Coordinates of C-alpha atoms in Angstrom, one line a residue:
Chain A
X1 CA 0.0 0.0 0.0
X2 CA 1.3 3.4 -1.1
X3 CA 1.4 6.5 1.9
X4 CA -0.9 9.1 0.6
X5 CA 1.5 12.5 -0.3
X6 CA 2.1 14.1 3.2
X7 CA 5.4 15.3 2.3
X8 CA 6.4 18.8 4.0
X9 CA 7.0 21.1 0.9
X10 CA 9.0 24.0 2.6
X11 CA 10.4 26.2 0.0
X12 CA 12.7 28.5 2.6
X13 CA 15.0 25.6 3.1
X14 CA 16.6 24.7 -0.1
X15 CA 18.8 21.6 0.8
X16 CA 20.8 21.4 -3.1
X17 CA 21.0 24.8 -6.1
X18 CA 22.3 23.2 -9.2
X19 CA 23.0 27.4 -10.5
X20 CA 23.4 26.9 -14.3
X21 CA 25.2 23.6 -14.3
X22 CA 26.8 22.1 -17.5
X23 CA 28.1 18.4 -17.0
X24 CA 30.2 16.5 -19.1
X25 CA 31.5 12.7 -19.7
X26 CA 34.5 12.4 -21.7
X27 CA 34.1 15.2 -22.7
X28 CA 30.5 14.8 -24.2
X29 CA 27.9 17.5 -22.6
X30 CA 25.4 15.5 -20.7
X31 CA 23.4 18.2 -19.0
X32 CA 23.4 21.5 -20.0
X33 CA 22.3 24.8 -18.4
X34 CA 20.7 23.0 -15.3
X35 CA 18.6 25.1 -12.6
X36 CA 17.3 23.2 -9.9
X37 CA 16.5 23.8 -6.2
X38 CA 15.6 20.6 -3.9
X39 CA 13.8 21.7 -0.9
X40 CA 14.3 19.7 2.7
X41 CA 11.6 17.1 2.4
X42 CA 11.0 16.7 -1.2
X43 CA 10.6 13.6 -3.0
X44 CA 11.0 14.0 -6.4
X45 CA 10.6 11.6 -9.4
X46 CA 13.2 11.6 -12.1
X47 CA 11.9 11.5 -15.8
X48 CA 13.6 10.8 -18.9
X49 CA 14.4 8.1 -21.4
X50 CA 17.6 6.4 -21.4
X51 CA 20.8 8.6 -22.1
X52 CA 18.8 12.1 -20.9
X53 CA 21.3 12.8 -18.1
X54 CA 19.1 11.4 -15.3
X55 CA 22.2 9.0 -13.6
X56 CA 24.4 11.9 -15.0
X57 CA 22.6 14.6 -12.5
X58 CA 22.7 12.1 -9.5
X59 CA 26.5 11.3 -9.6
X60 CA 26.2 15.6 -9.8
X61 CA 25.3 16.0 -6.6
X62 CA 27.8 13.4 -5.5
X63 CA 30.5 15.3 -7.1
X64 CA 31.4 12.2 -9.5
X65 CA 31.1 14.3 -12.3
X66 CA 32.9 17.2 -14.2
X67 CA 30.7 20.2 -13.6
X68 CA 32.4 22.4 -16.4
X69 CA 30.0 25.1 -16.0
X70 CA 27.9 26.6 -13.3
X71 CA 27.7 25.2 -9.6
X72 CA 26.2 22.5 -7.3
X73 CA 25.0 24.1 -3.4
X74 CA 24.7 21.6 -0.9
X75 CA 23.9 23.0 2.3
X76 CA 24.9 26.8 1.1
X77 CA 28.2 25.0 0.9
X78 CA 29.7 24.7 -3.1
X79 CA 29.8 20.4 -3.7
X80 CA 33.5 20.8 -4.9
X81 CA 34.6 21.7 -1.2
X82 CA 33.1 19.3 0.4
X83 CA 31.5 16.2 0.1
X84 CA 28.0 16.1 1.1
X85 CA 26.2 13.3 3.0
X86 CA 24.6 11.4 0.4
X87 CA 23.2 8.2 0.3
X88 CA 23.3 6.9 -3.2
X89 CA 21.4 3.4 -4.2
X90 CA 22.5 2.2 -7.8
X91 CA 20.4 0.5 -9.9
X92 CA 20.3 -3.5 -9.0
X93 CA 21.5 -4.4 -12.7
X94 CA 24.9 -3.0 -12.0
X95 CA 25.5 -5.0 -8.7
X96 CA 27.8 -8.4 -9.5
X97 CA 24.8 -10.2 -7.5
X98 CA 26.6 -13.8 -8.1
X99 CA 30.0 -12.1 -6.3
X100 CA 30.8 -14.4 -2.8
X101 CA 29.6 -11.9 -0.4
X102 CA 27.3 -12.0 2.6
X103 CA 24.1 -9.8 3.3
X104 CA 26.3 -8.0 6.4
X105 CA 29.1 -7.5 4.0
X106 CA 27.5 -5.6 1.4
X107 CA 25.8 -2.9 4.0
X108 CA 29.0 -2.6 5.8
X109 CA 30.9 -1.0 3.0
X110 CA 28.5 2.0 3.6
X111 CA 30.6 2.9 6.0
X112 CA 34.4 2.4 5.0
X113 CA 35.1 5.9 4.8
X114 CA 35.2 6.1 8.4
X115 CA 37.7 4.4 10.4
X116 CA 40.1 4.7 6.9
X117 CA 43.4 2.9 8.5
X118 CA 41.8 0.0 10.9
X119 CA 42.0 -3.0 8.2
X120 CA 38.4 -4.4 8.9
X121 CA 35.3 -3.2 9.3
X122 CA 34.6 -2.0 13.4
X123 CA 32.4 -2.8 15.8
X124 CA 30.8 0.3 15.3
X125 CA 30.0 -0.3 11.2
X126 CA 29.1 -3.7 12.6
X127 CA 26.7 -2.3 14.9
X128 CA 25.5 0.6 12.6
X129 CA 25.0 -2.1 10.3
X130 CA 22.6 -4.2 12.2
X131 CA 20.5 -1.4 13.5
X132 CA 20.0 -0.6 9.8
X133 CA 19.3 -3.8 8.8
X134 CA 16.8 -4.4 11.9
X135 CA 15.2 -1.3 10.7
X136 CA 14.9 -2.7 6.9
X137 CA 13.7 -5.9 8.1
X138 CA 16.6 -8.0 6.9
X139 CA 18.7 -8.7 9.8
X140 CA 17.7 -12.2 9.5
X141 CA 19.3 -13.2 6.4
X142 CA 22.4 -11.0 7.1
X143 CA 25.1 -14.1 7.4
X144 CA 23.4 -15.1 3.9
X145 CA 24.8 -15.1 0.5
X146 CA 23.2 -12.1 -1.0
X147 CA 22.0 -14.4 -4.6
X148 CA 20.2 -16.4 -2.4
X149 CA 17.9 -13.1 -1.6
X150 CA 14.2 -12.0 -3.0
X151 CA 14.1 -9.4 -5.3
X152 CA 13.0 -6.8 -2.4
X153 CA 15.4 -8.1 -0.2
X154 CA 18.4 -7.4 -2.5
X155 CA 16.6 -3.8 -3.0
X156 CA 16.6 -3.8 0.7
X157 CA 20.6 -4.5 1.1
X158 CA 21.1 -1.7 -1.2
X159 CA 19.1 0.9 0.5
X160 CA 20.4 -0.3 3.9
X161 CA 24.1 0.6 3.1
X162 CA 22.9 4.0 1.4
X163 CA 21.7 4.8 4.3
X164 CA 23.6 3.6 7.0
X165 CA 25.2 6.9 7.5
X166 CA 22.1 8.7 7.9
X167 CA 22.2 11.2 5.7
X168 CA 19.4 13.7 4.8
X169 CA 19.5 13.1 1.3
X170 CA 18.7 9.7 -0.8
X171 CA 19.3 9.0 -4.4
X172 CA 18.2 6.6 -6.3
X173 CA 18.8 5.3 -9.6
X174 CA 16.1 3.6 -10.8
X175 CA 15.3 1.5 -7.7
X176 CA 11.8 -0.3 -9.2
X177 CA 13.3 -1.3 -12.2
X178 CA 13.0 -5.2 -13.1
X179 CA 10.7 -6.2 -9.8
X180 CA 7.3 -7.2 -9.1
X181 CA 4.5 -5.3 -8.1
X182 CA 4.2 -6.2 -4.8
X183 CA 8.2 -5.8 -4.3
X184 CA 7.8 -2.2 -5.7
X185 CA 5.0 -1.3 -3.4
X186 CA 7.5 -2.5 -0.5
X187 CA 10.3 -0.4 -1.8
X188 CA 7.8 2.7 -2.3
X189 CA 6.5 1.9 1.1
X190 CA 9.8 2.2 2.7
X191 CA 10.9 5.2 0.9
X192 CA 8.0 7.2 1.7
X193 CA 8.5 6.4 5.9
X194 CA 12.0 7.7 5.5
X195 CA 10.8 10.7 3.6
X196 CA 8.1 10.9 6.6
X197 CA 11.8 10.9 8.7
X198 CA 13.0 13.9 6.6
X199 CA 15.0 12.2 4.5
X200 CA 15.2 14.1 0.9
X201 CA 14.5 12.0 -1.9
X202 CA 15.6 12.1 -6.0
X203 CA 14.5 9.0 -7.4
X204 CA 15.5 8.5 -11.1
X205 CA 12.8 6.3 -12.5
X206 CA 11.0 4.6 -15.5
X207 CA 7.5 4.2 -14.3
X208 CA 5.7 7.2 -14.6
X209 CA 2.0 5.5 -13.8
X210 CA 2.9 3.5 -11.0
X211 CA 5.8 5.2 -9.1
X212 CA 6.0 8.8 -10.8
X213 CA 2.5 9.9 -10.4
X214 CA 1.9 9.0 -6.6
X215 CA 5.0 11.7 -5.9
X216 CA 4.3 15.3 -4.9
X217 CA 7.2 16.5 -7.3
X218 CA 8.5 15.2 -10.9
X219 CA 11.1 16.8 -12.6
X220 CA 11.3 15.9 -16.4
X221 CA 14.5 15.8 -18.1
X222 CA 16.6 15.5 -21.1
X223 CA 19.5 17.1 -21.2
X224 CA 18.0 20.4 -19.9
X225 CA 14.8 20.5 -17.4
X226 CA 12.1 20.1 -19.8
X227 CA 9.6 20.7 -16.8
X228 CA 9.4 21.1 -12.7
X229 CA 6.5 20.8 -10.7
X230 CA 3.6 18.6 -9.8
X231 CA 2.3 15.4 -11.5
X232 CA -1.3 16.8 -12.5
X233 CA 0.7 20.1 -14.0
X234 CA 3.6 18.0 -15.8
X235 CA 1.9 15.2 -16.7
X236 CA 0.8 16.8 -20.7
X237 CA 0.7 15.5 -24.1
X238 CA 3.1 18.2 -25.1
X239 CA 5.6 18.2 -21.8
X240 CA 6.1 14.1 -22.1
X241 CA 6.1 14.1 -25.3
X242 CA 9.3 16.6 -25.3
X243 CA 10.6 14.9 -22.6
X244 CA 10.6 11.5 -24.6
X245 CA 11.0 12.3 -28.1
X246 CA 8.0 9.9 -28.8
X247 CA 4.2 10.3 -29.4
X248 CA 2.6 9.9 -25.8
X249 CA -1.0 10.3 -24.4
X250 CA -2.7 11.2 -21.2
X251 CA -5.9 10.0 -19.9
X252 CA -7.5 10.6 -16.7
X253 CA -8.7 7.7 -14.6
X254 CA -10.6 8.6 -11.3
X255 CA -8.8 12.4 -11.6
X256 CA -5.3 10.7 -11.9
X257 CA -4.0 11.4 -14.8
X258 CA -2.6 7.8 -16.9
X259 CA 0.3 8.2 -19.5
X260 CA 0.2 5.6 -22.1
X261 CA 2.5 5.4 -25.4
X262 CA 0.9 5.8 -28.9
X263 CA -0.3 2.2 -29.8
X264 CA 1.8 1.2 -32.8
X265 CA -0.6 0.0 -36.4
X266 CA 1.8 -3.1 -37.6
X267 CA -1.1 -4.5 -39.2
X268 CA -4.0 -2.0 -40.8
X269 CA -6.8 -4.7 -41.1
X270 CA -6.6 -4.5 -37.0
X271 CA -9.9 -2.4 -36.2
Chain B
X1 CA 58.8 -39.9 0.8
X2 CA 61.3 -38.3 2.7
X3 CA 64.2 -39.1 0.5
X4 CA 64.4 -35.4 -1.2
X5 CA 65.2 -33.4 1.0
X6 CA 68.0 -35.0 1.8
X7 CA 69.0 -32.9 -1.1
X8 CA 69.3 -28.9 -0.1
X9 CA 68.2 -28.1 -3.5
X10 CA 64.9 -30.1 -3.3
X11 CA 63.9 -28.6 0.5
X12 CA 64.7 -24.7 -1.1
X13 CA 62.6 -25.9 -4.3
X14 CA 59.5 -27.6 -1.6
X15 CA 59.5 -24.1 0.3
X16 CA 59.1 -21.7 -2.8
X17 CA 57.1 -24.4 -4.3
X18 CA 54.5 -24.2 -1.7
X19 CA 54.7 -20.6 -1.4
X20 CA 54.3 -19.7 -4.8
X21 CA 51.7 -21.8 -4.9
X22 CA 49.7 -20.3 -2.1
X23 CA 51.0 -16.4 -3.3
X24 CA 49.4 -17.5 -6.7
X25 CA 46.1 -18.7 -4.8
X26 CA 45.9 -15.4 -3.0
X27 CA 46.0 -13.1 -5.7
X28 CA 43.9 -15.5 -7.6
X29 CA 40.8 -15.0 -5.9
X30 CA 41.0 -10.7 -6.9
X31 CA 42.0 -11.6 -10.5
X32 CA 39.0 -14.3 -11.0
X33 CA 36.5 -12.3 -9.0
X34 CA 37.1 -9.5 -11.3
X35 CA 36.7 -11.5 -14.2
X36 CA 40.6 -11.3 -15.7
X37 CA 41.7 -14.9 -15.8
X38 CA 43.8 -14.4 -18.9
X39 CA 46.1 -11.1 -16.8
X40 CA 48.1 -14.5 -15.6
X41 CA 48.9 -15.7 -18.6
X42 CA 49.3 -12.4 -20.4
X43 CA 51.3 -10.8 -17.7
X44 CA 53.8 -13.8 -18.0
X45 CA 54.6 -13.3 -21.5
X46 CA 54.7 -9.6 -20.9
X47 CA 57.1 -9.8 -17.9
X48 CA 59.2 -12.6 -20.5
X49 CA 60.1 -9.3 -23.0
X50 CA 60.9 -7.4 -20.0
X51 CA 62.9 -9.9 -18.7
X52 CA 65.0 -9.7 -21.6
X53 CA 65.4 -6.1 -22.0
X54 CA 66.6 -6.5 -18.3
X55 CA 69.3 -9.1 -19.4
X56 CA 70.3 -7.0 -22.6
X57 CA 71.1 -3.5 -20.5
X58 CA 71.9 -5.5 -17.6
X59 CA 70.0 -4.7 -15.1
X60 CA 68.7 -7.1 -12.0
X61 CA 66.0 -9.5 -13.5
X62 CA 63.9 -9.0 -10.3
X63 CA 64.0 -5.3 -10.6
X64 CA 63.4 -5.0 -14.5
X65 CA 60.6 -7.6 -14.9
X66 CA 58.6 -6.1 -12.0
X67 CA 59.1 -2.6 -13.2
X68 CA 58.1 -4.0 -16.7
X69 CA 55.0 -6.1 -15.6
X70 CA 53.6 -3.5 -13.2
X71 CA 53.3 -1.1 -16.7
X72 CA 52.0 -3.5 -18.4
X73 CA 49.3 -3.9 -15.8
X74 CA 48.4 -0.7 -15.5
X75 CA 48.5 0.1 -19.1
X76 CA 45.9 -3.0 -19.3
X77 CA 43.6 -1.6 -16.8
X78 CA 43.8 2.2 -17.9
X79 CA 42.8 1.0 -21.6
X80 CA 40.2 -0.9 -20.7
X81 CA 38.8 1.7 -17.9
X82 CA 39.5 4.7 -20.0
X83 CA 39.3 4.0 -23.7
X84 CA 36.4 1.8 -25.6
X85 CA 38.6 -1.8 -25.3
X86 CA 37.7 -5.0 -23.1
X87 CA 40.1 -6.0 -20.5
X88 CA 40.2 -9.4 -22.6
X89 CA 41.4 -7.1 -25.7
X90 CA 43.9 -4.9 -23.9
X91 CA 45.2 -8.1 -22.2
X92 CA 45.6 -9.3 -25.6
X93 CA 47.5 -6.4 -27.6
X94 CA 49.7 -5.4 -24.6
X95 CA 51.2 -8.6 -23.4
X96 CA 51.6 -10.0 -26.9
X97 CA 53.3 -7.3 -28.0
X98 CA 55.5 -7.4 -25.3
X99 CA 56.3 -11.0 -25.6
X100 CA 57.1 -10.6 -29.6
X101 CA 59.4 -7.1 -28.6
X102 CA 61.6 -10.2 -26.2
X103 CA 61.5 -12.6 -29.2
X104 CA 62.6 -10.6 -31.6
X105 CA 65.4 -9.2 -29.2
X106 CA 66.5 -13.2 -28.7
X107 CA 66.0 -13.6 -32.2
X108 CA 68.5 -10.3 -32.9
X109 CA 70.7 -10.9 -30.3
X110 CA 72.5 -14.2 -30.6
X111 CA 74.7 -14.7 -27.5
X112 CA 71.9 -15.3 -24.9
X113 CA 72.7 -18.4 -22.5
X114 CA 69.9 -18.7 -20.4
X115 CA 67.5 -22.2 -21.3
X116 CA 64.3 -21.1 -23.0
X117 CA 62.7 -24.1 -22.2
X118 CA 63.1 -23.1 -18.3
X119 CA 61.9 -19.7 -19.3
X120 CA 58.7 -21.6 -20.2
X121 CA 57.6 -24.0 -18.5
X122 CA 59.9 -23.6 -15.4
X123 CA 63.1 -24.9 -13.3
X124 CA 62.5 -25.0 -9.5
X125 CA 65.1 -27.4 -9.3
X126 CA 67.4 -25.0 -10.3
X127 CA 66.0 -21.8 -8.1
X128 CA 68.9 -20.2 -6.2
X129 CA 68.9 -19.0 -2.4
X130 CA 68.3 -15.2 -3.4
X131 CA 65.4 -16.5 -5.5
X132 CA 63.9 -17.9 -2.4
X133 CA 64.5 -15.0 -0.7
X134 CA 62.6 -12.9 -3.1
X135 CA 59.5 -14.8 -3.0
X136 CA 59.6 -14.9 0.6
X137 CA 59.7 -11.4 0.9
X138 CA 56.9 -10.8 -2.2
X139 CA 54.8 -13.3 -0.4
X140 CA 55.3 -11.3 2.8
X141 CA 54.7 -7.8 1.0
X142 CA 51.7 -9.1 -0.8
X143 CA 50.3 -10.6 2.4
X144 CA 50.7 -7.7 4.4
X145 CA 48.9 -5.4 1.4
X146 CA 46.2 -7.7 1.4
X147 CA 45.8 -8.0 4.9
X148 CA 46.0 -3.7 5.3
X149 CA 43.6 -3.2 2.3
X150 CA 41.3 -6.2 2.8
X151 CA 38.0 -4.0 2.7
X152 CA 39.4 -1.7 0.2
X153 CA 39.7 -4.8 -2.3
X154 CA 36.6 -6.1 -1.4
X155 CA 34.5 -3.4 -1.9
X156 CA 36.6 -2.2 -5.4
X157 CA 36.6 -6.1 -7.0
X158 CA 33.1 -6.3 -5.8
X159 CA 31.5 -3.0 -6.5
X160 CA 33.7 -0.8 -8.7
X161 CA 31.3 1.6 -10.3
X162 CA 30.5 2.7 -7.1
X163 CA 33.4 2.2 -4.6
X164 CA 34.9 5.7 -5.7
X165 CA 31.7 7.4 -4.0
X166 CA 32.1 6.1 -1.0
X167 CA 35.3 7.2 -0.2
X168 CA 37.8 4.4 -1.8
X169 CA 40.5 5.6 -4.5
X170 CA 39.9 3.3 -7.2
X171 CA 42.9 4.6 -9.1
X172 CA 44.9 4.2 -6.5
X173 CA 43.4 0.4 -5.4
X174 CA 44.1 -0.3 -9.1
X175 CA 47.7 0.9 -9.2
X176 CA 48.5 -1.2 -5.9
X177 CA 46.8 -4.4 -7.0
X178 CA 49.0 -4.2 -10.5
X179 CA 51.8 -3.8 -8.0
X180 CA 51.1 -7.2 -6.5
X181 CA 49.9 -8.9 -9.1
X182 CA 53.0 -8.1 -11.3
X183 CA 55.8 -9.1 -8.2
X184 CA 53.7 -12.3 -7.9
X185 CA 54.0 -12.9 -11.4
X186 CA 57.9 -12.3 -11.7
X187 CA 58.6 -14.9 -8.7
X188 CA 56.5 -17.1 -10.1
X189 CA 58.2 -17.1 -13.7
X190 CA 61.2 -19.0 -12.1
X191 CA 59.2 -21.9 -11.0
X192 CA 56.1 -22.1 -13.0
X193 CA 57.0 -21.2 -16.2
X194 CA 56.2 -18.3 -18.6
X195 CA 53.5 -20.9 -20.1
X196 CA 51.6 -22.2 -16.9
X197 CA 51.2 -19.5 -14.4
X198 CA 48.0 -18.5 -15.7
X199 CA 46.4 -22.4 -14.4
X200 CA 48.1 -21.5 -11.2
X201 CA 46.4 -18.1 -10.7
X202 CA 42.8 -19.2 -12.2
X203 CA 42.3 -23.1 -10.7
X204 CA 42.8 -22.7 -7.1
X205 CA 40.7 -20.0 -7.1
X206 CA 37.8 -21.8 -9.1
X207 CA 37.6 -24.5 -7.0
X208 CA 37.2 -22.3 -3.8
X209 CA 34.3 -20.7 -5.6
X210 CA 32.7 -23.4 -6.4
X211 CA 33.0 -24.8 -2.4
X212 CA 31.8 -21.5 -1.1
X213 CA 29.6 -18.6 -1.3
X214 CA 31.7 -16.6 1.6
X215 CA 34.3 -14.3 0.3
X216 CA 36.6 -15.3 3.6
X217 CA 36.3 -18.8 3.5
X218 CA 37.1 -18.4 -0.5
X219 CA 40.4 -16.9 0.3
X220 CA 41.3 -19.7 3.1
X221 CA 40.4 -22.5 0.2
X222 CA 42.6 -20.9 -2.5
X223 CA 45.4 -20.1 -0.8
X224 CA 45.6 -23.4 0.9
X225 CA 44.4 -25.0 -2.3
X226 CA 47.4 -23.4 -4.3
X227 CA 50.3 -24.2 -1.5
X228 CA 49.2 -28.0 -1.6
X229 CA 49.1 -28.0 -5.6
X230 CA 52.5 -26.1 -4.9
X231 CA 53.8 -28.8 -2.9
X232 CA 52.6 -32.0 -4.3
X233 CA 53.1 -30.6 -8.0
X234 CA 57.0 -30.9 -6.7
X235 CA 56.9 -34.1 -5.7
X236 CA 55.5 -35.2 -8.7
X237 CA 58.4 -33.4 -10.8
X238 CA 61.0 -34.8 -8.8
X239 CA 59.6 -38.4 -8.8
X240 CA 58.4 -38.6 -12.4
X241 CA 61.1 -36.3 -13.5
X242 CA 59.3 -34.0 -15.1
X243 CA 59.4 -30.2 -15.3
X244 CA 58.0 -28.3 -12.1
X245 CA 55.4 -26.1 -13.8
X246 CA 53.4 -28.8 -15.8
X247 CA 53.1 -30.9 -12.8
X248 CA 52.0 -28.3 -10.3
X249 CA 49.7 -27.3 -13.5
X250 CA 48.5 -31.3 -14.2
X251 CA 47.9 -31.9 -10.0
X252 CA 45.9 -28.6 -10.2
X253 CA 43.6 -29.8 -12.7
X254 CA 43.3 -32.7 -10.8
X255 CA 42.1 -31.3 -8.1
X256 CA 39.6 -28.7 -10.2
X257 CA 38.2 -31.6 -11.7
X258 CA 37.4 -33.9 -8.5
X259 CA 36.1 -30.5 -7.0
X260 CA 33.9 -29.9 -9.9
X261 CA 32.3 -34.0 -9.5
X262 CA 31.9 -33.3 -6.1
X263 CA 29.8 -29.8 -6.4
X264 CA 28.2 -31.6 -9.2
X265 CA 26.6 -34.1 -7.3
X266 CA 25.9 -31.7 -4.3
X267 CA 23.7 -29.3 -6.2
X268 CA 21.6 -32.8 -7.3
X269 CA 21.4 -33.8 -4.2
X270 CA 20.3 -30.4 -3.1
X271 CA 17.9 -29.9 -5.6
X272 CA 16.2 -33.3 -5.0
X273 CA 15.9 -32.6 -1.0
X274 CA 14.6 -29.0 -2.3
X275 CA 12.4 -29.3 -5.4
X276 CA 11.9 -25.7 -7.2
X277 CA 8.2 -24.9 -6.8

């Protein structure tokens, strides 16, 4: 079961400014002349087909990227001097899921920036780690090997090391790509109690009826912000259809508006 | 049994036999769990036209080859990280080239003495008490790095999209792990042989993973796995008279084989006590 939207919308506290950012990848301009302002509290939904620049702007923020224009705030503090507490979940497809590694092992690495010279991990990671993992409802399976998990389990290991260091913002690269229904409305339901905690969210996704539209903010992208604001407002023939690059249609279903591709005519005696 | 060692030689050969065997085991499990089985083999015939560019301008073999292999291996990851190439490809380009460049110098330069056949499939019969030394001490540095950067290696060979994030110099990692990887390599030459090191990197290794899903346990397994295929493999050579690094190589696949029966007929048995549902 999804949360209804209670998220705090407070615009006097911008948490991240992207100020006319310009990002590139060998080289190759990814995202170009980006304004954004993330308020505390904000969950935002991502939008853009593949290549638009939506990883591109997450690894931004984390300061993985060459910013060759313009500036990233985090904090009123500039990205470049200092690192911000992010917790950052990648998507599942680029985890080595078969790699010999246990459940305890995998959430523990959240945290091997502190304690840089001890060789192994503390008994503080250790502990941080099963508090987490208590809280995610998988310190049960934490001695296991992590291909022996459920789909929404191994979603579950991710999150936990993102966010064993507690940190105020969360992003996510496509986190309900490739699972079930009832494993996304787990991963939804979790996301929207830490948002409940405070926790910023900017949550790069595919789904735009199932996970998109139940979020207060979307931000549509490709290259530049092609739109900013709430679903009902972005959710247009003509905004997605920029976004995408491809014919796309809008319904309304019960007042929520349903976004469905042009149907494609391969035969014309279909009726 | 104990009849060898009456002979110094054999007991100097048994101790950098078995060490070799477990160094190679040990640096196995990073090389295989990041999917480069072929850097063994490749490195090997890198570090061979090293070694002779070391002989030609006279410098100390130990010294030239390790210089020479740790370029090649960091030439082999920076192509592949940085430029459009698979590690498989870069592998392929940069360590045959290398290998023809010490050919052709052979080839050019007729007064070499030293046995190409040892060169290629190895002579620990004939290993000196300075080579001993040196893989003592490269088993002892590479221990010690592995030992200091154990969660740093873990999280870069298991994760390495990400790692960087979260604090860990990749680049860095990288750099160090070519380090080791290349020093293992050059000790290794001596007694395995240009030809079979790669087995010796890649089987021990294998066999752990297929006994084990825990990273720890996998390191135990190949290490140990390695020193025992170090060991026996010597044995064998002195018995049967054959050269060191095919037998070490042979008793290997041996093992892999018997391994790969027995987690054979675990998974069937598994699968019958579990049926899928």
């Amino acid at each position: 079961m999804l949360h209804e939207t209670p998220h705090k919308y407070s615009q006097d506290e911008p948490i991240l400014k992207f100020i006319d950012v310009t990002s590139t990848i060998s080289g190759n301009i990814v995202l170009e002349n980006i304004d954004l302002l993330i308020n505390r509290g904000d969950f935002i939904a991502l939008l853009g087909p593949s290549g638009s620049g939506k990883t591109t702007l997450l690894r931004t923020i984390m300061g993985l990227t060459n910013v060759s224009n313009g500036e990233v705030v985090m904090n009123g503090k500039s990205a470049d001097v200092q690192r911000p507490n992010v917790g950052y979940m990648p998507q599942m497809s680029s985890i080595n899921w078969n790699f010999p590694i246990s459940v305890e092992q995998v959430v523990l690495m959240g945290t091997i920036s502190k304690n840089k010279l001890y060789p192994w991990f503390s008994k503080t990671a250790k502990d941080a780690a099963f508090e987490i993992m208590e809280k995610m409802g998988i310190v049960d399976v934490r001695s296991r090997h992590v291909n022996e998990l459920s789909g929404g389990q191994k979603q579950r290991v991710l999150l936990s090391r993102s966010l064993i260091n507690n940190p105020h913002l969360l992003l996510l690269d496509e986190p309900t790509t490739g699972i079930d229904i009832k494993t996304r409305d787990e991963v939804m339901h979790i996301l929207h109690e830490l948002n409940h905690r405070d926790v910023t969210i900017i949550m790069a996704t595919h789904e735009i009826n199932a996970v998109a539209a139940h979020l207060p903010r979307v931000v549509c992208l490709n290259r530049n912000i092609i739109a900013d604001g709430a679903p009902k407002d972005i959710f247009t023939v003509d905004i997605l259809t920029e976004t995408y690059g491809a014919p796309i249609h809008v319904t309304r279903y019960k007042g929520l508006p349903i976004v469905a591709e042009s149907p494609h005519v391969f035969n014309n005696n279909i009726k | 049994m104990f009849l060898p060692f009456e002979y110094e030689f054999f007991v100097r050969a048994i101790i950098a036999g078995t060490l070799v065997g477990g160094l190679c085991g040990l640096i196995g499990v990073y090389v295989v769990l990041r999917r480069m089985a072929y850097i063994g083999h490749g490195l090997a015939h890198s570090i061979f036209g090293g070694a002779v560019v070391s002989y030609i301008i006279s410098i100390n073999f130990f010294i030239g080859a390790s210089i020479w292999g740790f370029l090649s291996a960091m030439l082999i990851t920076f192509t592949s990280r940085k430029k459009n190439i698979s590690t498989d490809s870069s592998i392929g380009i940069i360590t045959t080239a290398s290998f023809a460049l010490g050919v052709a110098l052979i080839s050019r330069f007729k007064g070499f003495t030293r046995s190409f056949d040892a060169a290629l499939f190895g002579n620990i019969l004939g290993i000196n008490e300075l080579e001993l030394y040196s893989v003592v001490f490269v088993v002892s540095l590479v221990s010690i790095i592995v030992v200091v950067a154990y969660k740093y290696l873990l999280f870069t060979t298991f994760d390495p999209e990400n790692s960087e994030y979260y604090g860990v110099h990749t680049g860095l990692l990288d750099a160090i792990f070519s380090l080791i990887l290349a020093a293992t390599v050059v000790v290794s030459l001596q007694i395995l042989g240009v030809t079979m090191i790669a087995a010796t990197i890649v089987i021990p290794p294998v066999i752990a993973r297929m006994l084990t899903n825990d990273f720890n346990k996998m390191m135990v397994i190949s290490v140990s796995t390695g020193a025992f295929c170090g060991l026996t493999g010597l044995y064998i050579s002195f018995y049967l008279d054959i050269s060191s690094g095919p037998a070490v190589v042979l008793f290997s696949s041996f093992l892999f084989i018997l391994s790969l029966i027995y987690s054979t007929i675990r998974e069937r048995l598994l699968f019958k006590s579990e049926p899928h549902l």
